[in-house]
Short mmCIF file of N, CA and C in Angstrom, two decimals:
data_model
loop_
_atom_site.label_atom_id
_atom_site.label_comp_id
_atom_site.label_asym_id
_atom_site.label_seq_id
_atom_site.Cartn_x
_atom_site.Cartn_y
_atom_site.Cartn_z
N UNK A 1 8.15 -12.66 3.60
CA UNK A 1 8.87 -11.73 4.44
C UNK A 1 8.71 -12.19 5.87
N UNK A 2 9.81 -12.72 6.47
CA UNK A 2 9.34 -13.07 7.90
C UNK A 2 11.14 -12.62 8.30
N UNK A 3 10.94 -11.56 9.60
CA UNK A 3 12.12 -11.34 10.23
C UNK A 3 12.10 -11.17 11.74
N UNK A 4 12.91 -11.20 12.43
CA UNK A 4 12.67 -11.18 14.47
C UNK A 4 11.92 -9.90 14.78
N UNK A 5 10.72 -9.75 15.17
CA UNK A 5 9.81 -8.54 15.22
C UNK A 5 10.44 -8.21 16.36
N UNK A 6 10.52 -6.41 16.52
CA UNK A 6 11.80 -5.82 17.17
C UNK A 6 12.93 -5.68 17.42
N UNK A 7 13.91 -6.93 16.83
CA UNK A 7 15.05 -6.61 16.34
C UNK A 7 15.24 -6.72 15.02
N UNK A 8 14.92 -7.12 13.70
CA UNK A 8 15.54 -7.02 12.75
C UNK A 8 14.25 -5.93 12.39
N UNK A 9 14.96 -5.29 11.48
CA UNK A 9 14.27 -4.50 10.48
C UNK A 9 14.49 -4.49 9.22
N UNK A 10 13.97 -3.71 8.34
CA UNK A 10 14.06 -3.32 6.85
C UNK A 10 13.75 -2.10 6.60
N UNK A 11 14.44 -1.42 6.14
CA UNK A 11 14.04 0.22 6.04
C UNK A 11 14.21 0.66 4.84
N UNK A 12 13.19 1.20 3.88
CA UNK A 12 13.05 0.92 2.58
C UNK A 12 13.00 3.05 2.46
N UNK A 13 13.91 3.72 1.79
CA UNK A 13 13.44 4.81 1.58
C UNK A 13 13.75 5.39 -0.08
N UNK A 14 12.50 6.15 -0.12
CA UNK A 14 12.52 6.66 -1.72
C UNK A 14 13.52 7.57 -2.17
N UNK A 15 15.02 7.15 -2.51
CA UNK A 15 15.69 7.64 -3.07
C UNK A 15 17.43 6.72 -2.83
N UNK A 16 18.13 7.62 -3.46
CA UNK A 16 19.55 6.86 -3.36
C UNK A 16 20.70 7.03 -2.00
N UNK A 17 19.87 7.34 -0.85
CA UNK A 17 20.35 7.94 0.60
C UNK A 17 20.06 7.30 1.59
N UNK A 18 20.40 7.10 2.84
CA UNK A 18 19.64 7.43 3.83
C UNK A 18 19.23 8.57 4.49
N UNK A 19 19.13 9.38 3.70
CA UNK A 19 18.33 10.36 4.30
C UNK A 19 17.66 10.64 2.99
N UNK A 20 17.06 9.94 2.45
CA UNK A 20 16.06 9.84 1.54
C UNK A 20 14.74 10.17 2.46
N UNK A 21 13.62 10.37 1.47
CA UNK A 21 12.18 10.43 2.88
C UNK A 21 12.02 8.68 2.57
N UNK A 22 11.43 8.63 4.17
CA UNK A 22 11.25 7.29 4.50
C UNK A 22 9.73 6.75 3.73
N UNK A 23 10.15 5.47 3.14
CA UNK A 23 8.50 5.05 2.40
C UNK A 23 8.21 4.23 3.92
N UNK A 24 8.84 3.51 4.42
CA UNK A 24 8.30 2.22 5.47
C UNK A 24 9.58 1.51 6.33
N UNK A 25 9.55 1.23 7.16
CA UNK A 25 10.33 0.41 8.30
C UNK A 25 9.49 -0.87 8.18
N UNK A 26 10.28 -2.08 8.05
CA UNK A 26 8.80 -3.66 8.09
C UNK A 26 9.85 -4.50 8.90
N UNK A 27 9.00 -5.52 9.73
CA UNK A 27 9.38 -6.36 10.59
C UNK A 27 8.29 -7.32 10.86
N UNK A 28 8.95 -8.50 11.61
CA UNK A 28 8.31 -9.51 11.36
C UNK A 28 7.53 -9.88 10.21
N UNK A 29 6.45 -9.79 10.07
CA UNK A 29 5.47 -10.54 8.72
C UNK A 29 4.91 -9.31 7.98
N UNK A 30 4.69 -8.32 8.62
CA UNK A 30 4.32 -6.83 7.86
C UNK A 30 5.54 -6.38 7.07
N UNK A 31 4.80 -6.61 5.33
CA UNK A 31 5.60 -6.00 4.54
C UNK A 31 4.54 -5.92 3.45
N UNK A 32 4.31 -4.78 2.64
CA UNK A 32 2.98 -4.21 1.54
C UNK A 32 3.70 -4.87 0.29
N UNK A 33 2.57 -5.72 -0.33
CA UNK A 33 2.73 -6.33 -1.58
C UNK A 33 3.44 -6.05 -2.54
N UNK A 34 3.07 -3.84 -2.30
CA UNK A 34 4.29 -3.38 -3.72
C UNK A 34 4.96 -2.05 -2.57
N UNK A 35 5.61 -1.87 -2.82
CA UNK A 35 6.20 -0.36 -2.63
C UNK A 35 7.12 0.47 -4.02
N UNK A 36 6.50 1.78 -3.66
CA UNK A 36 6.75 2.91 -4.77
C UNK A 36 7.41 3.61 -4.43
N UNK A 37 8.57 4.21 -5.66
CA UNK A 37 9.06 4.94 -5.58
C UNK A 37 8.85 6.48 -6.26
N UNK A 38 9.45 7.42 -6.12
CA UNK A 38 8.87 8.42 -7.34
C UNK A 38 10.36 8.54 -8.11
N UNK A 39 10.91 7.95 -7.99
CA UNK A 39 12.18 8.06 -9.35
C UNK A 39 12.46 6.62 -9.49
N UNK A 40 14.28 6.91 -9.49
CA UNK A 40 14.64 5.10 -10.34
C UNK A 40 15.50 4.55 -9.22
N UNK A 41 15.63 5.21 -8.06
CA UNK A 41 16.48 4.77 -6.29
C UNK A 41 15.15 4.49 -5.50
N UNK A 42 15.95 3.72 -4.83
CA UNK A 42 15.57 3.15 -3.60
C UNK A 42 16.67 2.69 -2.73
N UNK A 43 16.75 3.07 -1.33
CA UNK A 43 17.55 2.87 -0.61
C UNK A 43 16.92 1.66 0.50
N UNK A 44 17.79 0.59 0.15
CA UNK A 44 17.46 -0.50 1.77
C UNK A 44 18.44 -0.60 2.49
N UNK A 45 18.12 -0.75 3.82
CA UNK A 45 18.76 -1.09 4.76
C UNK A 45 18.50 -1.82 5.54
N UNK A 46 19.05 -3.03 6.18
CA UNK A 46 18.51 -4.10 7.01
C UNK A 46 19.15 -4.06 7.94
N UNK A 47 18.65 -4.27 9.10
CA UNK A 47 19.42 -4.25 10.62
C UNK A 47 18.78 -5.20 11.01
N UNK A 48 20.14 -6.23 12.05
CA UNK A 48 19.67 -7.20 12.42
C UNK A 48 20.58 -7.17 13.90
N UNK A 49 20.40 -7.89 15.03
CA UNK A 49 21.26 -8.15 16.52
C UNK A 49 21.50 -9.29 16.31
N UNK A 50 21.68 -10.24 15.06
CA UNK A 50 21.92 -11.37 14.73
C UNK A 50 21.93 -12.47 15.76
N UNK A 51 20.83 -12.30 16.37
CA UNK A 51 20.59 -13.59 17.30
C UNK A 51 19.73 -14.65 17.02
N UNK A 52 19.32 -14.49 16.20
CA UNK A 52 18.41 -15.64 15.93
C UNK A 52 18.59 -15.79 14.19
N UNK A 53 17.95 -16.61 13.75
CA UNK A 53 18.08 -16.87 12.55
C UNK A 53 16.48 -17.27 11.47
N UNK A 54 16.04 -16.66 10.42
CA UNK A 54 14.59 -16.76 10.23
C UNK A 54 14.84 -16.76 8.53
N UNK A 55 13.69 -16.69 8.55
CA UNK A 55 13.47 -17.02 6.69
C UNK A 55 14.07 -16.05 5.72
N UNK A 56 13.85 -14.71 6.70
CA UNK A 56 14.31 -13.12 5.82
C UNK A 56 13.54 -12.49 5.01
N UNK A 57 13.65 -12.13 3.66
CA UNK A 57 12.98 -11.42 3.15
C UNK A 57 13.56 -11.86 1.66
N UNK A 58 12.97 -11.34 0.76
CA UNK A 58 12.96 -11.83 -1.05
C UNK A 58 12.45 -11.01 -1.70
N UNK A 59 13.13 -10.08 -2.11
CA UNK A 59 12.69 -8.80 -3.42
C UNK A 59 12.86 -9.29 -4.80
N UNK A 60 11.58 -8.75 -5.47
CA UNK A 60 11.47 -8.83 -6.52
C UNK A 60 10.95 -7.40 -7.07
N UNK A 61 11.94 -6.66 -8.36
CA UNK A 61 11.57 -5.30 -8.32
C UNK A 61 11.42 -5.34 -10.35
N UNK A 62 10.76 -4.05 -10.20
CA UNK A 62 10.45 -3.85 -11.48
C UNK A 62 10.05 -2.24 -11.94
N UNK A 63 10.31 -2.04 -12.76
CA UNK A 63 10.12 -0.13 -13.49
C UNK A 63 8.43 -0.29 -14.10
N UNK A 64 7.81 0.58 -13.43
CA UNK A 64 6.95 0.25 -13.74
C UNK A 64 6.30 2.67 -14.05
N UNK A 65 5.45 2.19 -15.02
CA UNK A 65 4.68 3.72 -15.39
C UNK A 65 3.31 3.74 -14.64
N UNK A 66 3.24 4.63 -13.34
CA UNK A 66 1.54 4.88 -13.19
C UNK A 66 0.86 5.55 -14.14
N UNK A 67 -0.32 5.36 -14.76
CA UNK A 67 -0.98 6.43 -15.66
C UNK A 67 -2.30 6.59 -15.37
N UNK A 68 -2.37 6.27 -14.26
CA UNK A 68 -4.00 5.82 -13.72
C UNK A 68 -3.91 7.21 -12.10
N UNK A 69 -5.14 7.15 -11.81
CA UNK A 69 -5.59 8.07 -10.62
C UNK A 69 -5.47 6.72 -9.43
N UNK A 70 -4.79 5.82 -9.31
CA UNK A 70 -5.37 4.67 -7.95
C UNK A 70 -3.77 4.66 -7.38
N UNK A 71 -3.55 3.49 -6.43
CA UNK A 71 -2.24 3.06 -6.21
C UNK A 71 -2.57 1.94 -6.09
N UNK A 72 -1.62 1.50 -6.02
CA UNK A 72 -1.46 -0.20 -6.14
C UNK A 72 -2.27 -1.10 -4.72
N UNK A 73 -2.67 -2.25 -5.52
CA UNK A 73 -3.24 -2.86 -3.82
C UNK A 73 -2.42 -2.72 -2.70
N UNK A 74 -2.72 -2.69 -1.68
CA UNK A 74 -1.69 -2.82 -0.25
C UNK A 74 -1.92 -3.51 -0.02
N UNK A 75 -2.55 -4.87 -0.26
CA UNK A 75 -2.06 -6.12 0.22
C UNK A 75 -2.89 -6.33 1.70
N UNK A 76 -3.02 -7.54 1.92
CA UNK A 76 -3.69 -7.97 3.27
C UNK A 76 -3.01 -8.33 4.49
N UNK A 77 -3.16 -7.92 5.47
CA UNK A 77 -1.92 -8.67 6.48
C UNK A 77 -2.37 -10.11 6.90
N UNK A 78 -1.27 -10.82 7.23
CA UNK A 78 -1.11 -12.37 7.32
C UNK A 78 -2.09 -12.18 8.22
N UNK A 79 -3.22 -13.26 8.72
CA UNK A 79 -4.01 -13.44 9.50
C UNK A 79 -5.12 -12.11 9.74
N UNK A 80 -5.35 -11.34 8.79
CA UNK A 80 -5.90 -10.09 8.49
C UNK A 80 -6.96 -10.35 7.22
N UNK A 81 -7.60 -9.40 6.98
CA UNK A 81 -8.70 -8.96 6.40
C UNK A 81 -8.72 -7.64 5.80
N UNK A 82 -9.40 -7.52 4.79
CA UNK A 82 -9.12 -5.57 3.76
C UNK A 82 -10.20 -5.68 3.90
N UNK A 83 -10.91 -4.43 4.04
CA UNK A 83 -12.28 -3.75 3.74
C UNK A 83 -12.10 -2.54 2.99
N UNK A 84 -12.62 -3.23 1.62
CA UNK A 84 -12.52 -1.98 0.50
C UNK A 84 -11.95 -2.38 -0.33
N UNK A 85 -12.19 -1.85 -1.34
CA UNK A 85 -11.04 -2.65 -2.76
C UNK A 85 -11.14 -1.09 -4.06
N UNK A 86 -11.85 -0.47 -3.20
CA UNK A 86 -11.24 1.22 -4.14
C UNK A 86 -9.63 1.67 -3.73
N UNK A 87 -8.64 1.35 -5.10
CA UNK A 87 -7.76 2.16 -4.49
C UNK A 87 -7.36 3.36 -5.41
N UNK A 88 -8.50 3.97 -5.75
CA UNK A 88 -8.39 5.49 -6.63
C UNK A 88 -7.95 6.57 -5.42
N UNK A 89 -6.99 7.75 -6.06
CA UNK A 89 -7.24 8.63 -5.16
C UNK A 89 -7.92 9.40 -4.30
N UNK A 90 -7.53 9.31 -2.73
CA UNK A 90 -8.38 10.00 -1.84
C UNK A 90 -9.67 8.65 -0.82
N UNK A 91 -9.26 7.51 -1.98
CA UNK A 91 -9.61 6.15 -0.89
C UNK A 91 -9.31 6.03 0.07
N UNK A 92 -10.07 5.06 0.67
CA UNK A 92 -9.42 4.56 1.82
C UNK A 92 -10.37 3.15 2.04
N UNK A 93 -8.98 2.05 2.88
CA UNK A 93 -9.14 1.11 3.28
C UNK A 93 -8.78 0.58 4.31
N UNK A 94 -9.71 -0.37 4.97
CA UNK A 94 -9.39 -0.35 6.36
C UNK A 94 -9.39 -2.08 6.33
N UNK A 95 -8.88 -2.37 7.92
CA UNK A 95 -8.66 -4.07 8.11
C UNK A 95 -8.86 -4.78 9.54
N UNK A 96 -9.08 -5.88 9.72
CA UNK A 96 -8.94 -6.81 10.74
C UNK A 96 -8.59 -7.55 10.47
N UNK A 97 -8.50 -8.27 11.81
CA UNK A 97 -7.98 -9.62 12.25
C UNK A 97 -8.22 -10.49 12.18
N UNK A 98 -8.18 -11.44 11.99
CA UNK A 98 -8.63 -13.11 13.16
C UNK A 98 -8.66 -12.98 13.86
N UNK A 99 -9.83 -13.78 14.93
CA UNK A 99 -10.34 -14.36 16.31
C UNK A 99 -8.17 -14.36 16.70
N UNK A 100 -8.14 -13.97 17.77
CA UNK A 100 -6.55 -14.24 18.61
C UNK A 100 -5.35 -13.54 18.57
N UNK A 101 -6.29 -12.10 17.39
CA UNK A 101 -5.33 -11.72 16.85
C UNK A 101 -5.48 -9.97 16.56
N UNK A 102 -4.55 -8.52 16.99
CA UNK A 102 -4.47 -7.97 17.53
C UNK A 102 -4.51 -6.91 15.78
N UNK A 103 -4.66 -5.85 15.50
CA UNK A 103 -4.23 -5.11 14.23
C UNK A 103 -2.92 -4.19 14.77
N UNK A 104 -2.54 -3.84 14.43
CA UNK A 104 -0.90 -2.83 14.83
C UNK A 104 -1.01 -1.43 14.77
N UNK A 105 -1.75 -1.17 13.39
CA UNK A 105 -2.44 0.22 13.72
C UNK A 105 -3.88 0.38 12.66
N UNK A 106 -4.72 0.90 14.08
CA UNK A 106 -6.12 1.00 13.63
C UNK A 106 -6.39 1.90 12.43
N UNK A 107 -5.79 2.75 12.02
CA UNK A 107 -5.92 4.21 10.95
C UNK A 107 -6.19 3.82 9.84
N UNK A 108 -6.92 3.88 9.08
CA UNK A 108 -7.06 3.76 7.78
C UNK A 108 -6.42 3.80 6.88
N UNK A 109 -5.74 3.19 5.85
CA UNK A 109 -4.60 3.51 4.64
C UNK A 109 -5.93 4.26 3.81
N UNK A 110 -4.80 4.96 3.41
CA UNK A 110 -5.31 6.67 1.92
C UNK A 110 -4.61 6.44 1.18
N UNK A 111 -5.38 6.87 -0.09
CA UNK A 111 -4.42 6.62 -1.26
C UNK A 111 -4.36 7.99 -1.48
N UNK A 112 -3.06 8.89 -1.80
CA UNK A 112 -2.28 10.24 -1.85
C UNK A 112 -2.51 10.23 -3.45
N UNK A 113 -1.97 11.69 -3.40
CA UNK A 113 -2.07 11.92 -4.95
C UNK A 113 -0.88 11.33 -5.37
N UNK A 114 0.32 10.99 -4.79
CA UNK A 114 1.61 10.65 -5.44
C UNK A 114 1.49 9.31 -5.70
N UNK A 115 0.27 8.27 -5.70
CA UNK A 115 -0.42 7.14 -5.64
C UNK A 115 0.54 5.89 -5.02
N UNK A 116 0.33 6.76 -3.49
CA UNK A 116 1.15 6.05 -2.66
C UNK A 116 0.17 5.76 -0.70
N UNK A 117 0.17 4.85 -0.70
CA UNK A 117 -0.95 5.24 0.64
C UNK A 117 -0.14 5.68 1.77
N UNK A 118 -0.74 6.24 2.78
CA UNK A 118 -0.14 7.14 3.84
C UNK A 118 0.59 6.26 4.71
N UNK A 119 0.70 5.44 5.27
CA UNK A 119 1.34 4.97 5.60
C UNK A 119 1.65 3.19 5.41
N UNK A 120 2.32 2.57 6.38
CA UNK A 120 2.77 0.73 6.19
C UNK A 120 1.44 0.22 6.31
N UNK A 121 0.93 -0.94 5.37
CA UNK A 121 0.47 -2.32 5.81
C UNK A 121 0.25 -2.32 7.32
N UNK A 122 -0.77 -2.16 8.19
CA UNK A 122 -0.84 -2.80 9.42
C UNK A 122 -0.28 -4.13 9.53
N UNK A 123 -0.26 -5.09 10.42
CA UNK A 123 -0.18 -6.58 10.76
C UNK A 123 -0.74 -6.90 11.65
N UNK A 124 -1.50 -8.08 11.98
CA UNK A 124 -2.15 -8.72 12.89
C UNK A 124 -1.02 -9.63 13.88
N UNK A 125 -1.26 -9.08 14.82
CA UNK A 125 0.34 -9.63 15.85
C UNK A 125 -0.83 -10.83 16.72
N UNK A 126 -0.10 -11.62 17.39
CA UNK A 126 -1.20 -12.53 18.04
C UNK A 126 -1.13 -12.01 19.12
N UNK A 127 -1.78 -12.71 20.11
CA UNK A 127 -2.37 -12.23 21.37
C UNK A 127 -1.45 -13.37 22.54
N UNK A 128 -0.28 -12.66 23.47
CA UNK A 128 -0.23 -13.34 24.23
C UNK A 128 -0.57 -13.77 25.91
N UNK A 129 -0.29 -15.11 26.07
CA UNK A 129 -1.83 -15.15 27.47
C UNK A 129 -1.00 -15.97 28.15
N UNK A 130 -0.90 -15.57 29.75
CA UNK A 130 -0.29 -15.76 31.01
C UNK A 130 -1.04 -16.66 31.21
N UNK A 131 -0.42 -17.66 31.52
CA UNK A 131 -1.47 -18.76 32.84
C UNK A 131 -0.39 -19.16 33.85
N UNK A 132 -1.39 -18.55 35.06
CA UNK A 132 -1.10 -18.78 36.60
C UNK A 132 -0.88 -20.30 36.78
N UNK A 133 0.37 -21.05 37.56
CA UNK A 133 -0.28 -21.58 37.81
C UNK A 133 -0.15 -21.97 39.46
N UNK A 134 -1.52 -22.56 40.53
CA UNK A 134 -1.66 -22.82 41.13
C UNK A 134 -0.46 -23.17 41.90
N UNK A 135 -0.55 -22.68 43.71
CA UNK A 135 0.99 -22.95 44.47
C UNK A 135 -0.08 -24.14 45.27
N UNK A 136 0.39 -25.30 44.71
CA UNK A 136 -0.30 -26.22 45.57
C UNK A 136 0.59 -27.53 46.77
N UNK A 137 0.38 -27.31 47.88
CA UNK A 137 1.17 -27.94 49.28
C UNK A 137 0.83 -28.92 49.14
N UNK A 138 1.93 -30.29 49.18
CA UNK A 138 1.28 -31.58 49.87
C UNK A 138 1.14 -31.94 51.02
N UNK A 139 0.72 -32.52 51.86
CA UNK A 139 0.56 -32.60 53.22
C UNK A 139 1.41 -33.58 53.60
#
């Protein structure tokens, strides 16, 4: 999944609408390993300002039965780290970065009773750095 972070998006919501409730919005490299639905729709939508051109994105989907109390892994963000590997209900797991590299949001993912975690995959965005440079006169 790689798309122009802040202009393209993907907007994934649980049902056959857009005005379905929203599961996740993903951009650039943040996108969760699985996403759930609670029926047999899913609504996508991709928006793009078509200015640039990138790898995109690649679904692969499948019907699947929960019968268990957990939700599915959420996956690690690119240049990121998971702490925790309980994903029974009422878990929670948290993440970092790499050395250069920023998390998107600090909050902890929960796993809900609908065995769905509360919110997107964080992502590790990099860190960008100004250098001055020197106004130097020749004589």
């Amino acid at each position: 999944f790689q798309t122009e972070v802040n202009y393209d998006t993907l907007e994934v919501r649980d049902g056959p609408a857009n005005s379905s409730p929203l599961i996740g919005e993903y951009h650039g490299t943040q996108a969760p390993q699985f996403l759930i639905s609670t029926g047999n729709y899913m609504y996508l939508l991709f928006t793009t300002d078509n200015s640039r051109s990138s790898i995109g994105f690649l679904i692969h989907y499948e019907s699947v039965t929960l019968e268990s109390d957990s939700c599915l892994d959420p996956g690690i963000p690119v240049n990121g780290h998971r702490h925790g590997n309980n994903f029974n209900i009422r878990s929670t797991v948290t993440f970092s970065c790499d050395p250069g590299y920023t998390l998107s949001d600090e909050e902890p993912l929960v796993c809900e009773r609908n065995h769905q975690w509360n919110h997107a995959l964080p992502s590790c965005d990099g860190k960008c750095h100004v250098h001055q440079v020197a106004d130097v006169q020749g004589s």
